[in-house]
């Protein structure tokens, strides 16, 4: 009696053990490659900075302290670290604008692809992914060629006599914005297209039939139905925008730094690893809070369908 | 081409006049509708009946505003609406797949049209409640549309289309997704709703039985043309041409020679030599050699006599009646449907000699 139950239990624990063993390589990789470094960062953020970069294993809150505050070197008074705050605000606002701009540009693009005949849709999707074939750095330098003073855009506008002098776009927030919209647009188009491809266009007809004009159909039928794609695309664009490094470095120069550049500065020239680590974790926290806020909002507005 | 007859007293609600619809251009173009004219009266249950690909759905979509005619006009109460988009037509559709909004509840689905028309909240609430009551869905008002059954979805689609009180309600094969029993129920329900609302219904179906049981009038369509328009009894008893006779119910076709014609009744001579009277549809000028049609239940198999004769080929028992297939002496098969009584079946065996007695006014001359 008991032996049968025992055998069953033994067999079950055997299966469980085997499953753990099977997933062990994946778990090791996840731990070593993803979670481990985070712990290293967390530990570094609470240590004292070394003289030539690196950290000394002495507990200190200086890193965290310097994220938002600065101490006057003469009279030791505390004040907000304006430079850091400006860079954080620029990162957040530029990322938000990039997300909005890619959404505005990507929505009609995805709609266009989704309404093509089935045979030609794959070709359009393929065309959207072509920029991924080129390295990000090269694409960013290419963008520089477009927007610099003697670049294609300014030459064209001057040739058309729209402007008399070249627009100084390079090394401004605009340059960073152009670059990020260009680079991240496919990340918005693809999830949007995936949602729209599933859209039942008979529902659009039903909307028209029930006295909804074009705008009302867009607002009341299409957007609620493709909301999962809007949410996914926004997340995919917002997160890398917030941490963007190459684009602000190449197009923004030293004047328009973003969080990614600021963090790099601490690990490089700044030689302040604890501050860099604390900033990285701050960035992660900002991303997570923004996401939580966004996803919850989207879920509520979509009546549980987002 | 029979002209749509409009009797006095009843006004025309919606009319399609000389509609031509071509898809594509040049040599590869497809003519989906070829000079179609129909006049549908107020408060009528009108059915467009035909096999798939006959253009009935294209015509319906044109009335709704989803397609635009290549030629011709769509008139609503005498005004041409062919250029108006769907959202500017006081016409609503019950779609074949229902097309309920999955992100909205049952209540919100029914309220959609009224909200788009900008009606006051109180009016919307009372109107939606009334519509849900009409389709008996009050209890499920707050359900999501993926939490209701196919039959319930059908009711919601109806309530949604009826809520804005359209002048005309279009129904695109709304019952085809339902099982037999539910379909029968919904047929009766639809008739009830049409009576209660007084709205003109334009119904599209390929199911001849559905068309016969529900419609006030039927337009039979084939290959982009309207072949016949009339009440179910007219369509069934007096089919104008071979396609209509064949598509609706069962028919026997006999070749005959025209002898004389007076006031809509012809005397024709059958291949067997028998002379019988046959009705001729209005406006039809028959040639000398014609085809006549006789419905299986309008003839009787007899031991002796009859206008045509042959040998029993098959006897098929159907419960309420029996079909006797008689191979005619001159070639071809004639099917007779005889009602079974308490005394048993007609009593014919395969191989028996049988005569066929055609009822006095059963034969009809077909348009070729």
XYZ file of C-alpha atoms in Angstrom:
674
model
C 0.000 0.000 0.000
C 2.509 2.523 1.206
C 5.153 1.279 -1.202
C 3.141 2.241 -4.265
C 2.588 5.750 -2.913
C 6.257 6.005 -2.000
C 7.330 4.897 -5.440
C 5.041 7.470 -7.010
C 6.442 10.196 -4.789
C 9.992 9.106 -5.559
C 9.302 9.164 -9.286
C 7.781 12.609 -8.990
C 10.737 14.071 -7.113
C 12.990 12.415 -9.678
C 11.142 14.227 -12.502
C 11.329 17.501 -10.641
C 15.070 17.098 -10.141
C 15.550 16.279 -13.792
C 13.584 19.371 -14.836
C 15.768 21.565 -12.648
C 18.865 20.017 -14.147
C 17.563 20.627 -17.652
C 16.895 24.286 -16.991
C 20.154 24.764 -15.062
C 22.185 26.147 -18.007
C 19.523 28.762 -18.726
C 19.290 29.710 -15.063
C 23.061 30.033 -14.792
C 23.184 32.319 -17.814
C 20.326 34.455 -16.555
C 21.974 34.767 -13.155
C 25.516 35.401 -14.342
C 24.646 37.618 -17.296
C 21.618 39.529 -16.088
C 21.117 39.472 -12.356
C 24.740 39.103 -11.220
C 26.014 42.372 -12.732
C 23.075 44.202 -11.188
C 24.205 43.047 -7.760
C 27.748 44.140 -8.552
C 26.398 47.560 -9.519
C 24.295 47.754 -6.383
C 27.339 46.860 -4.249
C 29.608 49.386 -6.025
C 27.082 52.160 -5.505
C 27.557 51.835 -1.752
C 31.380 51.883 -1.850
C 33.995 54.650 -1.841
C 35.468 55.801 -5.132
C 39.070 54.837 -5.871
C 41.751 57.323 -6.854
C 42.184 56.014 -10.406
C 38.697 54.723 -11.108
C 37.774 51.441 -9.449
C 36.254 51.309 -5.962
C 37.511 50.827 -2.438
C 35.481 48.355 -0.394
C 34.584 50.904 2.245
C 30.887 51.632 2.860
C 29.829 55.082 1.744
C 26.624 56.870 0.654
C 28.534 59.466 -1.353
C 27.598 57.882 -4.677
C 23.880 58.006 -3.987
C 24.228 61.398 -2.410
C 25.756 62.862 -5.547
C 23.012 61.681 -7.833
C 20.787 64.595 -6.918
C 22.793 66.785 -4.541
C 26.130 68.550 -4.494
C 28.229 69.982 -1.656
C 29.791 73.360 -2.114
C 33.547 72.940 -2.013
C 34.074 76.150 0.018
C 31.345 76.318 2.645
C 29.968 72.773 2.602
C 26.367 73.896 1.948
C 24.116 71.432 0.144
C 22.354 72.275 -3.079
C 20.642 70.331 -5.855
C 22.985 69.068 -8.544
C 21.544 71.226 -11.339
C 23.664 69.719 -14.089
C 22.512 66.183 -13.284
C 18.892 67.240 -12.978
C 18.968 69.019 -16.316
C 20.428 65.945 -17.984
C 17.811 63.678 -16.368
C 15.017 66.004 -17.398
C 16.407 66.180 -20.938
C 16.578 62.366 -21.088
C 13.027 61.951 -19.876
C 11.523 64.634 -22.089
C 13.476 63.665 -25.218
C 12.525 60.009 -24.704
C 8.876 60.913 -24.229
C 8.906 63.105 -27.350
C 10.716 60.374 -29.303
C 8.062 57.858 -28.244
C 5.260 60.219 -29.250
C 6.922 61.082 -32.563
C 7.585 57.447 -33.508
C 3.962 56.654 -32.603
C 2.638 59.451 -34.800
C 4.904 58.424 -37.691
C 4.669 54.678 -37.098
C 0.891 54.406 -36.789
C 0.063 55.391 -40.380
C 3.040 53.361 -41.618
C 1.840 50.223 -39.839
C -1.736 50.879 -40.980
C -0.525 51.241 -44.549
C 1.334 47.917 -44.394
C -1.558 46.115 -42.702
C -3.995 47.238 -45.405
C -1.813 46.056 -48.331
C -2.696 42.781 -50.066
C -1.385 39.808 -48.110
C 1.338 38.985 -50.676
C 3.007 42.387 -50.566
C 2.866 42.879 -46.780
C 5.954 40.801 -46.084
C 7.917 42.902 -48.544
C 6.970 46.095 -46.703
C 7.856 44.596 -43.311
C 11.180 43.529 -44.781
C 11.821 47.089 -45.992
C 11.121 48.427 -42.502
C 13.772 46.133 -41.025
C 16.508 47.067 -43.504
C 18.091 49.761 -41.234
C 18.847 47.011 -38.689
C 21.387 45.593 -41.098
C 23.706 48.520 -40.512
C 25.556 49.218 -37.309
C 23.926 51.846 -35.092
C 27.080 53.972 -35.022
C 27.266 54.102 -38.806
C 23.595 54.953 -39.084
C 24.088 57.747 -36.587
C 27.041 59.148 -38.557
C 24.893 58.942 -41.668
C 22.271 61.028 -39.879
C 25.008 63.525 -39.126
C 25.662 63.817 -42.861
C 21.990 64.603 -43.384
C 21.532 67.299 -40.754
C 24.924 69.026 -40.514
C 25.264 72.582 -41.789
C 26.545 71.520 -45.225
C 24.396 68.391 -45.109
C 21.721 67.126 -47.462
C 18.782 68.642 -45.566
C 20.219 72.149 -45.364
C 21.497 72.064 -48.961
C 18.081 70.997 -50.177
C 16.227 73.640 -48.198
C 18.631 76.310 -49.418
C 18.380 75.146 -52.988
C 14.584 75.342 -52.660
C 15.107 78.845 -51.191
C 13.081 77.964 -48.090
C 15.991 79.225 -45.996
C 18.936 81.500 -46.740
C 21.349 80.244 -44.126
C 21.805 76.655 -42.956
C 19.744 75.691 -39.915
C 22.129 74.876 -37.049
C 20.670 71.497 -36.130
C 23.807 69.599 -35.170
C 24.666 69.503 -31.469
C 21.186 70.564 -30.369
C 18.325 68.661 -28.764
C 16.755 68.572 -32.211
C 19.659 66.595 -33.600
C 19.349 64.024 -30.800
C 15.606 63.868 -31.379
C 15.968 63.366 -35.150
C 18.523 60.630 -34.546
C 16.458 58.769 -31.998
C 13.227 58.972 -34.012
C 15.076 57.641 -37.052
C 16.775 54.804 -35.182
C 13.836 53.689 -33.056
C 11.015 54.052 -35.618
C 11.138 50.383 -36.728
C 10.797 49.311 -33.092
C 7.460 51.130 -33.075
C 6.267 50.051 -36.514
C 6.792 46.317 -36.041
C 4.669 45.733 -32.896
C 2.049 48.150 -34.236
C 1.897 46.200 -37.479
C 1.639 42.907 -35.575
C -1.440 44.271 -33.787
C -2.995 45.807 -36.876
C -2.531 42.709 -38.959
C -4.885 40.944 -36.548
C -7.401 43.788 -36.730
C -10.698 42.643 -38.206
C -11.479 45.329 -40.786
C -15.133 44.322 -40.714
C -15.187 46.054 -37.325
C -14.057 49.234 -39.066
C -16.963 48.825 -41.489
C -19.305 48.242 -38.567
C -18.067 51.518 -37.081
C -18.760 53.416 -40.298
C -22.161 51.745 -40.515
C -23.009 52.996 -37.018
C -22.489 56.669 -37.897
C -18.867 56.941 -36.802
C -16.897 59.242 -39.104
C -13.266 58.550 -39.986
C -11.850 60.171 -36.875
C -14.413 58.530 -34.603
C -13.657 55.103 -36.091
C -9.955 55.695 -35.463
C -10.560 56.809 -31.885
C -13.347 54.450 -30.875
C -12.575 51.307 -32.861
C -9.056 51.091 -34.290
C -6.985 52.557 -31.457
C -8.645 50.521 -28.670
C -8.189 47.362 -30.729
C -4.500 47.914 -31.519
C -3.709 49.142 -28.019
C -1.469 46.132 -27.240
C 0.725 47.144 -30.180
C 0.799 50.778 -29.068
C 1.845 49.733 -25.549
C 4.512 47.306 -26.790
C 5.920 49.768 -29.321
C 6.045 52.604 -26.803
C 7.906 50.433 -24.303
C 10.357 49.280 -26.954
C 11.088 52.866 -27.981
C 10.999 54.567 -24.572
C 13.423 52.279 -22.728
C 16.360 52.427 -25.157
C 15.731 56.163 -25.704
C 16.138 56.828 -22.003
C 19.456 55.012 -21.941
C 20.617 56.187 -25.374
C 24.354 56.695 -25.548
C 25.676 56.641 -29.090
C 23.087 58.987 -30.590
C 23.475 61.884 -28.110
C 27.238 61.358 -28.186
C 27.506 61.693 -31.963
C 24.678 64.128 -32.715
C 24.396 66.024 -29.438
C 28.056 66.572 -28.743
C 29.027 67.652 -25.224
C 26.225 70.183 -24.856
C 23.266 67.868 -25.027
C 24.213 64.924 -22.865
C 21.726 62.310 -21.846
C 21.729 59.936 -18.892
C 23.703 57.322 -20.792
C 26.504 59.796 -21.462
C 26.485 61.077 -17.896
C 26.852 57.526 -16.570
C 29.638 56.799 -19.035
C 31.371 59.948 -17.870
C 31.446 58.698 -14.268
C 33.004 55.398 -15.254
C 35.465 57.093 -17.634
C 36.850 60.579 -17.214
C 34.962 61.234 -13.983
C 36.504 58.220 -12.205
C 33.558 58.037 -9.881
C 32.281 54.482 -10.138
C 29.963 54.610 -7.103
C 28.184 57.624 -8.605
C 27.973 55.891 -12.003
C 26.556 52.778 -10.387
C 24.033 54.784 -8.373
C 22.971 56.646 -11.522
C 22.548 53.411 -13.455
C 20.277 52.047 -10.767
C 18.401 55.346 -10.675
C 17.876 55.089 -14.432
C 16.589 51.551 -14.036
C 14.204 52.666 -11.310
C 12.939 55.538 -13.469
C 12.294 53.128 -16.341
C 10.454 50.712 -14.085
C 8.296 53.411 -12.507
C 7.484 54.893 -15.896
C 6.557 51.457 -17.230
C 4.384 50.568 -14.257
C 2.571 53.856 -14.569
C 2.121 53.467 -18.322
C 1.021 49.855 -18.371
C -1.457 50.372 -15.552
C -2.898 53.419 -17.302
C -3.177 51.577 -20.598
C -4.860 48.609 -18.921
C -7.428 50.843 -17.285
C -8.213 52.789 -20.429
C -8.528 49.573 -22.458
C -11.117 48.082 -20.082
C -8.843 45.145 -19.347
C -8.088 44.439 -22.971
C -4.726 46.221 -23.174
C -35.517 42.263 -67.285
C -38.714 42.574 -65.229
C -39.371 46.130 -64.104
C -39.827 46.492 -60.355
C -43.552 46.819 -59.964
C -44.568 49.341 -57.343
C -48.170 48.965 -56.262
C -50.230 51.944 -55.152
C -50.529 52.774 -51.470
C -47.110 51.601 -50.360
C -44.209 53.985 -50.752
C -40.814 52.890 -51.936
C -38.273 53.020 -49.120
C -35.139 52.229 -51.036
C -34.549 51.713 -54.700
C -31.618 50.553 -56.780
C -31.946 51.870 -60.315
C -29.937 50.473 -63.201
C -27.016 49.459 -61.011
C -23.841 48.295 -62.750
C -20.814 47.331 -60.695
C -17.493 46.436 -62.223
C -14.506 45.327 -60.208
C -11.148 45.981 -61.801
C -10.612 47.747 -65.077
C -10.153 46.938 -68.751
C -10.108 43.389 -70.030
C -9.716 41.752 -66.606
C -12.719 43.506 -65.108
C -15.497 41.562 -63.501
C -19.101 42.622 -63.827
C -20.596 41.849 -60.407
C -23.897 43.582 -61.064
C -25.400 44.039 -64.494
C -28.192 46.606 -64.755
C -29.934 45.683 -61.516
C -33.121 47.468 -60.493
C -35.092 46.751 -57.340
C -37.641 48.870 -55.525
C -38.133 47.935 -51.893
C -41.242 49.223 -50.165
C -41.643 50.695 -46.728
C -42.008 48.169 -43.917
C -41.331 45.303 -46.279
C -39.338 42.156 -45.568
C -37.436 41.949 -48.825
C -35.011 39.137 -49.638
C -32.184 38.996 -52.139
C -31.861 35.308 -52.921
C -29.236 33.614 -55.027
C -26.225 31.328 -55.032
C -22.886 32.634 -53.790
C -21.266 34.973 -56.284
C -24.553 36.158 -57.754
C -23.983 39.754 -56.603
C -26.531 39.865 -53.794
C -23.987 40.836 -51.145
C -22.437 43.437 -53.465
C -25.862 45.001 -53.905
C -26.394 45.005 -50.140
C -22.985 46.576 -49.518
C -23.845 49.205 -52.076
C -27.051 50.092 -50.247
C -25.015 50.272 -47.021
C -22.420 52.494 -48.681
C -19.384 50.206 -48.577
C -19.295 49.902 -52.351
C -20.083 52.517 -54.926
C -21.919 51.723 -58.164
C -20.067 52.049 -61.457
C -23.368 53.148 -62.983
C -26.861 53.713 -61.666
C -28.428 55.278 -58.610
C -29.414 54.259 -55.100
C -32.476 56.177 -53.980
C -33.604 56.504 -50.391
C -37.091 58.007 -50.254
C -36.488 59.312 -53.755
C -33.109 60.933 -53.047
C -29.910 59.643 -54.617
C -27.552 58.542 -51.853
C -25.024 56.709 -54.018
C -22.304 59.246 -53.176
C -22.848 59.292 -49.410
C -20.452 57.431 -47.094
C -21.973 54.736 -44.844
C -21.912 56.932 -41.746
C -24.185 59.474 -43.407
C -26.886 56.960 -44.397
C -29.799 56.198 -42.081
C -29.243 52.536 -42.877
C -27.742 49.924 -40.559
C -26.351 46.482 -41.214
C -26.366 43.164 -39.396
C -23.096 41.658 -40.598
C -22.651 38.010 -41.479
C -19.964 37.619 -38.824
C -21.896 40.028 -36.519
C -18.726 42.223 -36.270
C -19.407 43.065 -32.621
C -16.775 45.307 -31.046
C -14.672 43.005 -28.846
C -13.405 45.860 -26.664
C -16.910 46.907 -25.666
C -19.619 45.275 -23.572
C -22.977 44.207 -24.971
C -24.497 47.427 -23.659
C -21.738 49.580 -25.155
C -22.082 47.812 -28.497
C -25.784 48.596 -28.673
C -25.181 52.189 -27.527
C -22.420 52.829 -30.097
C -24.567 54.137 -32.943
C -26.612 56.400 -30.676
C -23.459 57.806 -29.090
C -22.024 58.538 -32.516
C -25.230 60.381 -33.404
C -24.680 62.480 -30.280
C -27.935 61.592 -28.596
C -28.431 62.669 -24.960
C -27.296 60.160 -22.309
C -30.774 59.584 -20.897
C -32.189 58.842 -24.331
C -29.333 56.411 -25.061
C -29.902 54.593 -21.770
C -33.619 54.123 -22.354
C -33.205 53.229 -26.031
C -30.503 50.628 -25.312
C -32.632 49.139 -22.546
C -35.583 48.893 -24.946
C -33.450 47.271 -27.647
C -31.935 44.734 -25.250
C -35.460 43.923 -24.126
C -36.571 43.491 -27.723
C -33.853 40.910 -28.350
C -34.176 39.455 -24.832
C -30.624 40.198 -23.773
C -31.256 42.461 -20.740
C -29.481 40.140 -18.340
C -26.247 39.973 -20.320
C -25.896 43.736 -20.865
C -22.595 43.977 -19.003
C -21.034 40.885 -20.577
C -18.129 41.173 -22.942
C -18.884 40.012 -26.461
C -16.517 37.037 -26.199
C -18.530 35.781 -23.237
C -21.754 35.211 -25.147
C -22.842 32.460 -27.534
C -23.293 32.702 -31.296
C -27.067 33.034 -31.040
C -26.713 35.742 -28.406
C -24.125 37.513 -30.549
C -26.700 37.495 -33.329
C -29.249 39.162 -31.057
C -26.767 41.809 -29.942
C -25.861 42.532 -33.566
C -29.573 43.012 -34.302
C -30.100 45.258 -31.288
C -27.046 47.306 -32.245
C -28.275 47.797 -35.794
C -31.854 48.586 -34.728
C -30.973 50.972 -31.884
C -30.476 54.100 -34.045
C -33.923 53.431 -35.673
C -32.615 53.141 -39.238
C -34.918 53.689 -42.214
C -33.703 50.398 -43.649
C -32.073 47.420 -41.939
C -29.734 45.286 -44.025
C -29.080 41.686 -43.018
C -26.186 39.851 -44.678
C -26.823 36.113 -44.261
C -27.190 36.675 -40.526
C -28.414 33.171 -39.768
C -25.860 31.137 -41.702
C -23.567 30.603 -38.704
C -26.330 29.223 -36.483
C -27.353 25.593 -36.151
C -30.626 24.397 -37.647
C -32.839 24.727 -34.583
C -31.532 28.142 -33.581
C -31.896 29.284 -37.178
C -35.591 28.340 -37.210
C -36.092 30.211 -33.942
C -34.308 33.296 -35.212
C -36.360 33.285 -38.419
C -39.522 33.679 -36.363
C -37.831 36.227 -34.084
C -36.742 38.318 -37.058
C -40.286 38.420 -38.423
C -41.559 39.444 -34.981
C -38.982 42.242 -34.702
C -39.791 43.513 -38.154
C -43.457 43.721 -37.195
C -42.701 45.421 -33.873
C -40.294 48.002 -35.267
C -41.965 48.661 -38.607
C -38.536 48.991 -40.259
C -37.845 47.912 -43.841
C -35.702 44.766 -43.811
C -33.450 43.809 -46.701
C -32.278 40.261 -46.165
C -29.597 38.430 -48.106
C -29.547 34.650 -48.198
C -28.698 31.690 -50.386
C -31.165 29.503 -48.486
C -34.365 29.245 -50.541
C -36.385 27.835 -47.664
C -35.378 30.751 -45.433
C -36.361 33.164 -48.195
C -39.745 31.536 -48.760
C -40.710 31.414 -45.076
C -39.660 34.931 -44.098
C -40.065 37.295 -47.017
C -42.854 39.539 -48.196
C -41.114 39.648 -51.549
C -38.060 37.977 -53.017
C -35.637 39.022 -55.741
C -33.947 35.965 -57.243
C -30.465 36.794 -58.519
C -27.942 34.964 -60.641
C -24.700 36.102 -62.236
C -25.225 39.754 -61.386
C -28.786 39.957 -62.718
C -32.188 39.978 -61.097
C -34.202 37.178 -62.688
C -37.524 37.557 -60.919
C -39.099 39.659 -58.212
C -42.275 38.609 -56.498
C -44.047 37.243 -53.454
C -42.847 33.795 -52.295
C -45.949 32.148 -53.782
C -45.375 33.865 -57.144
C -41.743 32.843 -57.201
C -42.541 29.271 -56.285
C -45.707 28.717 -58.307
C -44.833 30.854 -61.300
C -41.078 30.757 -61.798
C -40.208 33.002 -64.716
C -37.234 31.046 -65.972
C -35.382 27.823 -65.719
C -32.826 29.078 -63.159
C -35.511 30.275 -60.757
C -37.490 27.059 -61.123
C -34.387 24.999 -60.553
C -32.953 27.047 -57.681
C -36.163 27.207 -55.688
C -37.729 23.889 -54.877
C -37.757 20.945 -57.263
C -39.052 21.136 -60.777
C -39.899 19.004 -63.795
C -39.059 20.498 -67.149
C -40.935 19.301 -70.252
C -40.375 20.379 -73.852
C -43.574 21.480 -75.564
C -44.907 23.157 -78.685
C -46.990 26.283 -78.458
C -50.413 25.899 -80.093
C -52.282 29.046 -79.126
C -52.076 31.923 -76.684
C -54.887 33.981 -75.180
C -54.952 36.257 -72.114
C -51.919 34.824 -70.398
C -52.797 31.173 -70.909
C -51.232 29.085 -73.647
C -52.251 25.727 -75.019
C -49.188 23.615 -75.477
C -48.644 20.184 -76.956
C -46.334 17.847 -75.031
C -43.984 15.316 -76.616
C -46.444 12.612 -75.662
C -49.096 14.277 -77.811
C -51.215 15.462 -74.891
C -52.460 19.026 -74.974
C -52.493 21.013 -71.726
C -52.990 24.639 -70.688
C -49.951 26.519 -69.350
C -49.668 29.948 -67.761
C -47.483 32.539 -69.444
C -45.856 35.241 -67.329
C -46.817 38.849 -68.049
C -44.738 40.426 -70.764
C -43.366 37.154 -72.022
C -43.798 36.429 -75.716
C -43.180 32.673 -76.073
C -41.654 31.195 -79.209
C -43.072 28.125 -80.872
C -40.982 25.599 -79.027
C -41.076 26.210 -75.286
C -40.194 24.550 -72.009
C -42.856 24.155 -69.390
C -42.282 23.567 -65.706
C -44.409 21.504 -63.318
C -43.762 21.249 -59.561
C -43.619 17.623 -58.266
C -46.574 18.145 -55.900
C -48.745 19.514 -58.725
C -48.871 16.159 -60.473
C -50.178 12.734 -59.551
C -48.997 9.286 -60.527
C -51.856 7.124 -61.786
C -52.162 3.517 -62.984
C -53.955 4.461 -66.184
C -54.329 7.660 -68.179
C -52.426 10.862 -67.504
C -50.890 13.314 -69.965
C -47.498 11.667 -70.014
C -46.483 8.154 -69.076
C -43.507 5.978 -68.369
C -42.085 3.449 -65.972
C -41.350 3.876 -62.243
C -37.604 4.198 -61.794
C -37.329 4.919 -58.095
C -39.558 5.376 -55.048
C -38.132 7.537 -52.246
C -39.923 7.676 -48.910
C -39.671 10.986 -46.982
C -42.035 10.417 -44.042
C -44.642 13.043 -44.837
C -44.546 12.258 -48.538
C -43.078 9.980 -51.168
C -41.219 10.915 -54.334
C -41.933 8.747 -57.336
C -39.388 9.058 -60.141
C -40.930 8.129 -63.480
C -38.728 7.550 -66.526
C -40.768 9.051 -69.349
C -41.386 7.168 -72.553
C -39.951 10.033 -74.604
C -36.850 10.382 -72.409
C -36.190 12.338 -69.218
C -37.407 11.799 -65.683
C -40.511 13.241 -64.066
C -40.675 13.425 -60.283
C -44.038 13.265 -58.559
C -44.458 14.079 -54.904
C -47.373 12.387 -53.235
C -48.484 12.971 -49.684
C -48.577 9.840 -47.568
C -51.827 9.082 -45.838
C -52.884 6.614 -43.142
C -53.568 4.084 -45.862
C -49.895 3.954 -46.755
C -47.840 5.037 -49.705
C -49.161 5.416 -53.208
C -48.376 1.767 -53.833
C -46.108 2.021 -56.871
C -43.177 -0.367 -57.192
C -40.026 0.138 -59.222
C -40.760 -1.134 -62.747
C -44.497 -0.439 -62.679
C -46.028 1.382 -65.609
C -47.362 4.781 -64.498
C -49.194 7.715 -66.009
C -48.775 11.265 -64.789
C -51.738 13.522 -64.312
C -50.762 17.205 -64.340
C -53.122 19.422 -62.329
C -55.236 21.865 -64.327
C -53.262 25.116 -63.815
C -49.920 23.622 -62.739
C -47.915 24.103 -65.912
C -45.996 27.310 -66.515
C -44.217 28.432 -69.685
C -40.606 29.413 -68.991
C -38.646 32.269 -70.407
C -35.642 30.848 -72.178
